[in-house]
Amino acid sequence: MADKVVDFLLSITENPYLIVLLVSMVPLIELKGAIVIGAKLGVGFFESFALAYLGSTLVVLAAFFIIKYVFALLKKIPFVKMLVLKVEDIIWD
């Protein structure tokens, strides 16, 4: 199974480091899956780990900076507004 995934990813790009970085950004796969795919691609363990950690961190940083804009859009929907306000109270208080 992992071989088929690696073959598919190699058909998209030949750069194994980029593949490890992008796979680590996918929820549910993240670090563990990216390290395994990195091993299949011949990337060293520490390099795979560093790239996987960087990829999963980039997703969190992006979500952190986008969340206020998403909440502002969700507040325009009447039945969602109360939920968003409660979540904001929990997060920012």
PDB file of N, CA and C in Angstrom:
ATOM      1  N   MET A   1       0.822  -1.202   0.000  1.00  0.00           N
ATOM      2  CA  MET A   1       0.000   0.000   0.000  1.00  0.00           C
ATOM      3  C   MET A   1       0.863   1.262   0.000  1.00  0.00           C
ATOM      4  N   ALA A   2       1.878   1.257   0.861  1.00  0.00           N
ATOM      5  CA  ALA A   2       2.746   2.431   0.930  1.00  0.00           C
ATOM      6  C   ALA A   2       3.487   2.634  -0.389  1.00  0.00           C
ATOM      7  N   ASP A   3       3.811   1.551  -1.059  1.00  0.00           N
ATOM      8  CA  ASP A   3       4.503   1.674  -2.348  1.00  0.00           C
ATOM      9  C   ASP A   3       3.629   2.362  -3.389  1.00  0.00           C
ATOM     10  N   LYS A   4       2.343   2.065  -3.390  1.00  0.00           N
ATOM     11  CA  LYS A   4       1.429   2.710  -4.334  1.00  0.00           C
ATOM     12  C   LYS A   4       1.300   4.199  -4.037  1.00  0.00           C
ATOM     13  N   VAL A   5       1.246   4.533  -2.756  1.00  0.00           N
ATOM     14  CA  VAL A   5       1.167   5.946  -2.368  1.00  0.00           C
ATOM     15  C   VAL A   5       2.430   6.669  -2.797  1.00  0.00           C
ATOM     16  N   VAL A   6       3.576   6.068  -2.548  1.00  0.00           N
ATOM     17  CA  VAL A   6       4.851   6.687  -2.931  1.00  0.00           C
ATOM     18  C   VAL A   6       4.935   6.845  -4.440  1.00  0.00           C
ATOM     19  N   ASP A   7       4.520   5.835  -5.185  1.00  0.00           N
ATOM     20  CA  ASP A   7       4.538   5.945  -6.650  1.00  0.00           C
ATOM     21  C   ASP A   7       3.634   7.069  -7.145  1.00  0.00           C
ATOM     22  N   PHE A   8       2.451   7.197  -6.540  1.00  0.00           N
ATOM     23  CA  PHE A   8       1.550   8.281  -6.922  1.00  0.00           C
ATOM     24  C   PHE A   8       2.170   9.640  -6.633  1.00  0.00           C
ATOM     25  N   LEU A   9       2.757   9.785  -5.453  1.00  0.00           N
ATOM     26  CA  LEU A   9       3.366  11.067  -5.086  1.00  0.00           C
ATOM     27  C   LEU A   9       4.568  11.390  -5.968  1.00  0.00           C
ATOM     28  N   LEU A  10       5.327  10.382  -6.332  1.00  0.00           N
ATOM     29  CA  LEU A  10       6.463  10.611  -7.232  1.00  0.00           C
ATOM     30  C   LEU A  10       6.010  10.987  -8.633  1.00  0.00           C
ATOM     31  N   SER A  11       4.801  10.579  -9.015  1.00  0.00           N
ATOM     32  CA  SER A  11       4.295  10.984 -10.324  1.00  0.00           C
ATOM     33  C   SER A  11       3.917  12.469 -10.340  1.00  0.00           C
ATOM     34  N   ILE A  12       3.658  13.020  -9.164  1.00  0.00           N
ATOM     35  CA  ILE A  12       3.330  14.443  -9.072  1.00  0.00           C
ATOM     36  C   ILE A  12       4.590  15.290  -9.075  1.00  0.00           C
ATOM     37  N   THR A  13       5.534  14.928  -8.230  1.00  0.00           N
ATOM     38  CA  THR A  13       6.798  15.643  -8.155  1.00  0.00           C
ATOM     39  C   THR A  13       7.907  14.650  -7.837  1.00  0.00           C
ATOM     40  N   GLU A  14       9.084  14.908  -8.338  1.00  0.00           N
ATOM     41  CA  GLU A  14      10.219  14.013  -8.109  1.00  0.00           C
ATOM     42  C   GLU A  14      11.010  14.385  -6.858  1.00  0.00           C
ATOM     43  N   ASN A  15      10.661  15.483  -6.194  1.00  0.00           N
ATOM     44  CA  ASN A  15      11.403  15.952  -5.039  1.00  0.00           C
ATOM     45  C   ASN A  15      10.906  15.250  -3.772  1.00  0.00           C
ATOM     46  N   PRO A  16      11.695  14.329  -3.198  1.00  0.00           N
ATOM     47  CA  PRO A  16      11.226  13.599  -2.016  1.00  0.00           C
ATOM     48  C   PRO A  16      11.046  14.491  -0.791  1.00  0.00           C
ATOM     49  N   TYR A  17      11.834  15.545  -0.690  1.00  0.00           N
ATOM     50  CA  TYR A  17      11.716  16.453   0.454  1.00  0.00           C
ATOM     51  C   TYR A  17      10.395  17.216   0.406  1.00  0.00           C
ATOM     52  N   LEU A  18      10.008  17.631  -0.775  1.00  0.00           N
ATOM     53  CA  LEU A  18       8.724  18.316  -0.940  1.00  0.00           C
ATOM     54  C   LEU A  18       7.563  17.378  -0.642  1.00  0.00           C
ATOM     55  N   ILE A  19       7.694  16.132  -1.036  1.00  0.00           N
ATOM     56  CA  ILE A  19       6.639  15.150  -0.766  1.00  0.00           C
ATOM     57  C   ILE A  19       6.460  14.968   0.736  1.00  0.00           C
ATOM     58  N   VAL A  20       7.557  14.823   1.463  1.00  0.00           N
ATOM     59  CA  VAL A  20       7.478  14.650   2.922  1.00  0.00           C
ATOM     60  C   VAL A  20       6.841  15.877   3.559  1.00  0.00           C
ATOM     61  N   LEU A  21       7.227  17.060   3.109  1.00  0.00           N
ATOM     62  CA  LEU A  21       6.664  18.296   3.662  1.00  0.00           C
ATOM     63  C   LEU A  21       5.166  18.381   3.402  1.00  0.00           C
ATOM     64  N   LEU A  22       4.729  18.071   2.192  1.00  0.00           N
ATOM     65  CA  LEU A  22       3.308  18.163   1.855  1.00  0.00           C
ATOM     66  C   LEU A  22       2.473  17.095   2.546  1.00  0.00           C
ATOM     67  N   VAL A  23       3.006  15.885   2.665  1.00  0.00           N
ATOM     68  CA  VAL A  23       2.271  14.817   3.338  1.00  0.00           C
ATOM     69  C   VAL A  23       2.071  15.158   4.809  1.00  0.00           C
ATOM     70  N   SER A  24       3.045  15.808   5.417  1.00  0.00           N
ATOM     71  CA  SER A  24       2.921  16.161   6.835  1.00  0.00           C
ATOM     72  C   SER A  24       1.857  17.221   7.076  1.00  0.00           C
ATOM     73  N   MET A  25       1.424  17.911   6.039  1.00  0.00           N
ATOM     74  CA  MET A  25       0.383  18.926   6.181  1.00  0.00           C
ATOM     75  C   MET A  25      -1.027  18.351   6.127  1.00  0.00           C
ATOM     76  N   VAL A  26      -1.145  17.084   5.784  1.00  0.00           N
ATOM     77  CA  VAL A  26      -2.456  16.443   5.654  1.00  0.00           C
ATOM     78  C   VAL A  26      -2.919  15.967   7.035  1.00  0.00           C
ATOM     79  N   PRO A  27      -4.109  16.389   7.475  1.00  0.00           N
ATOM     80  CA  PRO A  27      -4.595  15.912   8.772  1.00  0.00           C
ATOM     81  C   PRO A  27      -4.730  14.390   8.778  1.00  0.00           C
ATOM     82  N   LEU A  28      -4.579  13.809   9.909  1.00  0.00           N
ATOM     83  CA  LEU A  28      -4.649  12.369  10.168  1.00  0.00           C
ATOM     84  C   LEU A  28      -3.382  11.625   9.753  1.00  0.00           C
ATOM     85  N   ILE A  29      -2.614  12.160   8.828  1.00  0.00           N
ATOM     86  CA  ILE A  29      -1.368  11.498   8.437  1.00  0.00           C
ATOM     87  C   ILE A  29      -0.215  12.144   9.197  1.00  0.00           C
ATOM     88  N   GLU A  30      -0.074  13.415   9.034  1.00  0.00           N
ATOM     89  CA  GLU A  30       0.899  14.272   9.685  1.00  0.00           C
ATOM     90  C   GLU A  30       2.264  13.630   9.868  1.00  0.00           C
ATOM     91  N   LEU A  31       2.812  13.704  11.076  1.00  0.00           N
ATOM     92  CA  LEU A  31       4.198  13.299  11.313  1.00  0.00           C
ATOM     93  C   LEU A  31       4.462  11.826  11.033  1.00  0.00           C
ATOM     94  N   LYS A  32       3.613  10.970  11.567  1.00  0.00           N
ATOM     95  CA  LYS A  32       3.890   9.533  11.462  1.00  0.00           C
ATOM     96  C   LYS A  32       3.884   9.062  10.014  1.00  0.00           C
ATOM     97  N   GLY A  33       2.910   9.493   9.259  1.00  0.00           N
ATOM     98  CA  GLY A  33       2.846   9.084   7.861  1.00  0.00           C
ATOM     99  C   GLY A  33       3.944   9.697   7.018  1.00  0.00           C
ATOM    100  N   ALA A  34       4.286  10.939   7.308  1.00  0.00           N
ATOM    101  CA  ALA A  34       5.324  11.610   6.527  1.00  0.00           C
ATOM    102  C   ALA A  34       6.690  10.977   6.767  1.00  0.00           C
ATOM    103  N   ILE A  35       6.956  10.545   7.993  1.00  0.00           N
ATOM    104  CA  ILE A  35       8.235   9.907   8.286  1.00  0.00           C
ATOM    105  C   ILE A  35       8.335   8.557   7.576  1.00  0.00           C
ATOM    106  N   VAL A  36       7.241   7.809   7.553  1.00  0.00           N
ATOM    107  CA  VAL A  36       7.241   6.519   6.853  1.00  0.00           C
ATOM    108  C   VAL A  36       7.439   6.720   5.356  1.00  0.00           C
ATOM    109  N   ILE A  37       6.744   7.679   4.790  1.00  0.00           N
ATOM    110  CA  ILE A  37       6.893   7.945   3.353  1.00  0.00           C
ATOM    111  C   ILE A  37       8.298   8.451   3.054  1.00  0.00           C
ATOM    112  N   GLY A  38       8.842   9.261   3.951  1.00  0.00           N
ATOM    113  CA  GLY A  38      10.225   9.707   3.785  1.00  0.00           C
ATOM    114  C   GLY A  38      11.205   8.549   3.777  1.00  0.00           C
ATOM    115  N   ALA A  39      10.969   7.568   4.643  1.00  0.00           N
ATOM    116  CA  ALA A  39      11.834   6.379   4.668  1.00  0.00           C
ATOM    117  C   ALA A  39      11.719   5.599   3.362  1.00  0.00           C
ATOM    118  N   LYS A  40      10.499   5.485   2.831  1.00  0.00           N
ATOM    119  CA  LYS A  40      10.299   4.784   1.555  1.00  0.00           C
ATOM    120  C   LYS A  40      10.988   5.517   0.403  1.00  0.00           C
ATOM    121  N   LEU A  41      11.072   6.843   0.526  1.00  0.00           N
ATOM    122  CA  LEU A  41      11.702   7.640  -0.531  1.00  0.00           C
ATOM    123  C   LEU A  41      13.216   7.733  -0.380  1.00  0.00           C
ATOM    124  N   GLY A  42      13.741   7.204   0.717  1.00  0.00           N
ATOM    125  CA  GLY A  42      15.181   7.244   0.929  1.00  0.00           C
ATOM    126  C   GLY A  42      15.677   8.486   1.634  1.00  0.00           C
ATOM    127  N   VAL A  43      14.778   9.259   2.190  1.00  0.00           N
ATOM    128  CA  VAL A  43      15.163  10.441   2.956  1.00  0.00           C
ATOM    129  C   VAL A  43      15.549   9.961   4.352  1.00  0.00           C
ATOM    130  N   GLY A  44      16.596  10.531   4.931  1.00  0.00           N
ATOM    131  CA  GLY A  44      17.047  10.142   6.261  1.00  0.00           C
ATOM    132  C   GLY A  44      15.994  10.411   7.325  1.00  0.00           C
ATOM    133  N   PHE A  45      16.105   9.681   8.446  1.00  0.00           N
ATOM    134  CA  PHE A  45      15.107   9.799   9.509  1.00  0.00           C
ATOM    135  C   PHE A  45      15.029  11.216  10.057  1.00  0.00           C
ATOM    136  N   PHE A  46      16.164  11.798  10.402  1.00  0.00           N
ATOM    137  CA  PHE A  46      16.150  13.134  11.005  1.00  0.00           C
ATOM    138  C   PHE A  46      15.679  14.198  10.016  1.00  0.00           C
ATOM    139  N   GLU A  47      16.025  14.031   8.751  1.00  0.00           N
ATOM    140  CA  GLU A  47      15.548  14.965   7.732  1.00  0.00           C
ATOM    141  C   GLU A  47      14.039  14.840   7.558  1.00  0.00           C
ATOM    142  N   SER A  48      13.548  13.592   7.542  1.00  0.00           N
ATOM    143  CA  SER A  48      12.098  13.372   7.437  1.00  0.00           C
ATOM    144  C   SER A  48      11.378  13.963   8.637  1.00  0.00           C
ATOM    145  N   PHE A  49      11.934  13.727   9.819  1.00  0.00           N
ATOM    146  CA  PHE A  49      11.320  14.241  11.035  1.00  0.00           C
ATOM    147  C   PHE A  49      11.268  15.764  11.019  1.00  0.00           C
ATOM    148  N   ALA A  50      12.364  16.405  10.634  1.00  0.00           N
ATOM    149  CA  ALA A  50      12.413  17.866  10.608  1.00  0.00           C
ATOM    150  C   ALA A  50      11.422  18.434   9.588  1.00  0.00           C
ATOM    151  N   LEU A  51      11.360  17.840   8.412  1.00  0.00           N
ATOM    152  CA  LEU A  51      10.424  18.312   7.391  1.00  0.00           C
ATOM    153  C   LEU A  51       8.981  18.077   7.818  1.00  0.00           C
ATOM    154  N   ALA A  52       8.709  16.917   8.423  1.00  0.00           N
ATOM    155  CA  ALA A  52       7.355  16.619   8.884  1.00  0.00           C
ATOM    156  C   ALA A  52       6.931  17.570   9.986  1.00  0.00           C
ATOM    157  N   TYR A  53       7.832  17.854  10.890  1.00  0.00           N
ATOM    158  CA  TYR A  53       7.527  18.785  11.982  1.00  0.00           C
ATOM    159  C   TYR A  53       7.269  20.188  11.423  1.00  0.00           C
ATOM    160  N   LEU A  54       8.090  20.615  10.482  1.00  0.00           N
ATOM    161  CA  LEU A  54       7.907  21.923   9.855  1.00  0.00           C
ATOM    162  C   LEU A  54       6.576  22.004   9.119  1.00  0.00           C
ATOM    163  N   GLY A  55       6.223  20.967   8.390  1.00  0.00           N
ATOM    164  CA  GLY A  55       4.961  20.959   7.642  1.00  0.00           C
ATOM    165  C   GLY A  55       3.747  21.026   8.547  1.00  0.00           C
ATOM    166  N   SER A  56       3.755  20.252   9.624  1.00  0.00           N
ATOM    167  CA  SER A  56       2.604  20.281  10.531  1.00  0.00           C
ATOM    168  C   SER A  56       2.535  21.601  11.290  1.00  0.00           C
ATOM    169  N   THR A  57       3.674  22.221  11.544  1.00  0.00           N
ATOM    170  CA  THR A  57       3.693  23.519  12.216  1.00  0.00           C
ATOM    171  C   THR A  57       3.174  24.620  11.291  1.00  0.00           C
ATOM    172  N   LEU A  58       3.500  24.551  10.015  1.00  0.00           N
ATOM    173  CA  LEU A  58       3.024  25.564   9.068  1.00  0.00           C
ATOM    174  C   LEU A  58       1.499  25.592   8.986  1.00  0.00           C
ATOM    175  N   VAL A  59       0.878  24.420   9.075  1.00  0.00           N
ATOM    176  CA  VAL A  59      -0.587  24.351   9.033  1.00  0.00           C
ATOM    177  C   VAL A  59      -1.186  25.048  10.249  1.00  0.00           C
ATOM    178  N   VAL A  60      -0.602  24.817  11.411  1.00  0.00           N
ATOM    179  CA  VAL A  60      -1.112  25.441  12.631  1.00  0.00           C
ATOM    180  C   VAL A  60      -0.936  26.956  12.574  1.00  0.00           C
ATOM    181  N   LEU A  61       0.198  27.410  12.094  1.00  0.00           N
ATOM    182  CA  LEU A  61       0.424  28.856  11.981  1.00  0.00           C
ATOM    183  C   LEU A  61      -0.560  29.496  11.009  1.00  0.00           C
ATOM    184  N   ALA A  62      -0.800  28.843   9.894  1.00  0.00           N
ATOM    185  CA  ALA A  62      -1.762  29.377   8.922  1.00  0.00           C
ATOM    186  C   ALA A  62      -3.157  29.442   9.539  1.00  0.00           C
ATOM    187  N   ALA A  63      -3.553  28.397  10.240  1.00  0.00           N
ATOM    188  CA  ALA A  63      -4.873  28.386  10.875  1.00  0.00           C
ATOM    189  C   ALA A  63      -4.973  29.483  11.933  1.00  0.00           C
ATOM    190  N   PHE A  64      -3.897  29.710  12.655  1.00  0.00           N
ATOM    191  CA  PHE A  64      -3.895  30.745  13.694  1.00  0.00           C
ATOM    192  C   PHE A  64      -4.161  32.133  13.110  1.00  0.00           C
ATOM    193  N   PHE A  65      -3.556  32.432  11.978  1.00  0.00           N
ATOM    194  CA  PHE A  65      -3.722  33.757  11.392  1.00  0.00           C
ATOM    195  C   PHE A  65      -5.023  33.904  10.596  1.00  0.00           C
ATOM    196  N   ILE A  66      -5.625  32.811  10.195  1.00  0.00           N
ATOM    197  CA  ILE A  66      -6.844  32.863   9.389  1.00  0.00           C
ATOM    198  C   ILE A  66      -8.110  32.792  10.238  1.00  0.00           C
ATOM    199  N   ILE A  67      -8.016  32.299  11.471  1.00  0.00           N
ATOM    200  CA  ILE A  67      -9.204  31.987  12.268  1.00  0.00           C
ATOM    201  C   ILE A  67     -10.088  33.209  12.524  1.00  0.00           C
ATOM    202  N   LYS A  68      -9.501  34.376  12.726  1.00  0.00           N
ATOM    203  CA  LYS A  68     -10.324  35.566  12.982  1.00  0.00           C
ATOM    204  C   LYS A  68     -11.183  35.918  11.769  1.00  0.00           C
ATOM    205  N   TYR A  69     -10.632  35.764  10.577  1.00  0.00           N
ATOM    206  CA  TYR A  69     -11.383  36.062   9.365  1.00  0.00           C
ATOM    207  C   TYR A  69     -12.496  35.039   9.133  1.00  0.00           C
ATOM    208  N   VAL A  70     -12.198  33.792   9.446  1.00  0.00           N
ATOM    209  CA  VAL A  70     -13.215  32.745   9.317  1.00  0.00           C
ATOM    210  C   VAL A  70     -14.347  32.997  10.305  1.00  0.00           C
ATOM    211  N   PHE A  71     -13.998  33.352  11.533  1.00  0.00           N
ATOM    212  CA  PHE A  71     -15.021  33.658  12.535  1.00  0.00           C
ATOM    213  C   PHE A  71     -15.862  34.856  12.115  1.00  0.00           C
ATOM    214  N   ALA A  72     -15.240  35.872  11.525  1.00  0.00           N
ATOM    215  CA  ALA A  72     -15.994  37.045  11.071  1.00  0.00           C
ATOM    216  C   ALA A  72     -17.003  36.659   9.990  1.00  0.00           C
ATOM    217  N   LEU A  73     -16.622  35.763   9.105  1.00  0.00           N
ATOM    218  CA  LEU A  73     -17.554  35.298   8.077  1.00  0.00           C
ATOM    219  C   LEU A  73     -18.674  34.447   8.683  1.00  0.00           C
ATOM    220  N   LEU A  74     -18.334  33.603   9.641  1.00  0.00           N
ATOM    221  CA  LEU A  74     -19.338  32.739  10.257  1.00  0.00           C
ATOM    222  C   LEU A  74     -20.351  33.527  11.084  1.00  0.00           C
ATOM    223  N   LYS A  75     -19.942  34.665  11.618  1.00  0.00           N
ATOM    224  CA  LYS A  75     -20.864  35.494  12.413  1.00  0.00           C
ATOM    225  C   LYS A  75     -21.987  36.077  11.553  1.00  0.00           C
ATOM    226  N   LYS A  76     -21.819  36.077  10.260  1.00  0.00           N
ATOM    227  CA  LYS A  76     -22.859  36.593   9.373  1.00  0.00           C
ATOM    228  C   LYS A  76     -24.002  35.600   9.187  1.00  0.00           C
ATOM    229  N   ILE A  77     -23.788  34.359   9.598  1.00  0.00           N
ATOM    230  CA  ILE A  77     -24.839  33.340   9.520  1.00  0.00           C
ATOM    231  C   ILE A  77     -25.555  33.321  10.867  1.00  0.00           C
ATOM    232  N   PRO A  78     -26.844  33.655  10.882  1.00  0.00           N
ATOM    233  CA  PRO A  78     -27.547  33.852  12.150  1.00  0.00           C
ATOM    234  C   PRO A  78     -27.487  32.675  13.121  1.00  0.00           C
ATOM    235  N   PHE A  79     -27.717  31.462  12.658  1.00  0.00           N
ATOM    236  CA  PHE A  79     -27.772  30.347  13.591  1.00  0.00           C
ATOM    237  C   PHE A  79     -26.382  29.855  14.019  1.00  0.00           C
ATOM    238  N   VAL A  80     -25.326  30.349  13.399  1.00  0.00           N
ATOM    239  CA  VAL A  80     -23.961  29.971  13.762  1.00  0.00           C
ATOM    240  C   VAL A  80     -23.322  31.036  14.650  1.00  0.00           C
ATOM    241  N   LYS A  81     -23.873  32.248  14.608  1.00  0.00           N
ATOM    242  CA  LYS A  81     -23.280  33.372  15.309  1.00  0.00           C
ATOM    243  C   LYS A  81     -23.117  33.109  16.801  1.00  0.00           C
ATOM    244  N   MET A  82     -24.131  32.550  17.442  1.00  0.00           N
ATOM    245  CA  MET A  82     -24.047  32.303  18.885  1.00  0.00           C
ATOM    246  C   MET A  82     -22.933  31.300  19.212  1.00  0.00           C
ATOM    247  N   LEU A  83     -22.799  30.274  18.408  1.00  0.00           N
ATOM    248  CA  LEU A  83     -21.747  29.289  18.626  1.00  0.00           C
ATOM    249  C   LEU A  83     -20.369  29.926  18.478  1.00  0.00           C
ATOM    250  N   VAL A  84     -20.202  30.746  17.455  1.00  0.00           N
ATOM    251  CA  VAL A  84     -18.912  31.401  17.226  1.00  0.00           C
ATOM    252  C   VAL A  84     -18.590  32.337  18.380  1.00  0.00           C
ATOM    253  N   LEU A  85     -19.574  33.063  18.863  1.00  0.00           N
ATOM    254  CA  LEU A  85     -19.337  33.963  19.992  1.00  0.00           C
ATOM    255  C   LEU A  85     -18.919  33.190  21.247  1.00  0.00           C
ATOM    256  N   LYS A  86     -19.528  32.042  21.489  1.00  0.00           N
ATOM    257  CA  LYS A  86     -19.144  31.219  22.639  1.00  0.00           C
ATOM    258  C   LYS A  86     -17.723  30.688  22.488  1.00  0.00           C
ATOM    259  N   VAL A  87     -17.375  30.256  21.280  1.00  0.00           N
ATOM    260  CA  VAL A  87     -16.019  29.753  21.045  1.00  0.00           C
ATOM    261  C   VAL A  87     -15.008  30.879  21.218  1.00  0.00           C
ATOM    262  N   GLU A  88     -15.325  32.068  20.733  1.00  0.00           N
ATOM    263  CA  GLU A  88     -14.430  33.209  20.927  1.00  0.00           C
ATOM    264  C   GLU A  88     -14.242  33.539  22.395  1.00  0.00           C
ATOM    265  N   ASP A  89     -15.309  33.463  23.171  1.00  0.00           N
ATOM    266  CA  ASP A  89     -15.191  33.711  24.607  1.00  0.00           C
ATOM    267  C   ASP A  89     -14.263  32.707  25.271  1.00  0.00           C
ATOM    268  N   ILE A  90     -14.333  31.468  24.836  1.00  0.00           N
ATOM    269  CA  ILE A  90     -13.474  30.437  25.417  1.00  0.00           C
ATOM    270  C   ILE A  90     -12.012  30.649  24.999  1.00  0.00           C
ATOM    271  N   ILE A  91     -11.804  30.988  23.727  1.00  0.00           N
ATOM    272  CA  ILE A  91     -10.436  31.110  23.213  1.00  0.00           C
ATOM    273  C   ILE A  91      -9.767  32.384  23.708  1.00  0.00           C
ATOM    274  N   TRP A  92     -10.426  33.511  23.608  1.00  0.00           N
ATOM    275  CA  TRP A  92      -9.763  34.785  23.861  1.00  0.00           C
ATOM    276  C   TRP A  92     -10.009  35.370  25.244  1.00  0.00           C
ATOM    277  N   ASP A  93     -10.628  34.635  26.122  1.00  0.00           N
ATOM    278  CA  ASP A  93     -10.793  35.143  27.498  1.00  0.00           C
ATOM    279  C   ASP A  93      -9.960  34.378  28.480  1.00  0.00           C
TER     280      ASP A  93
END
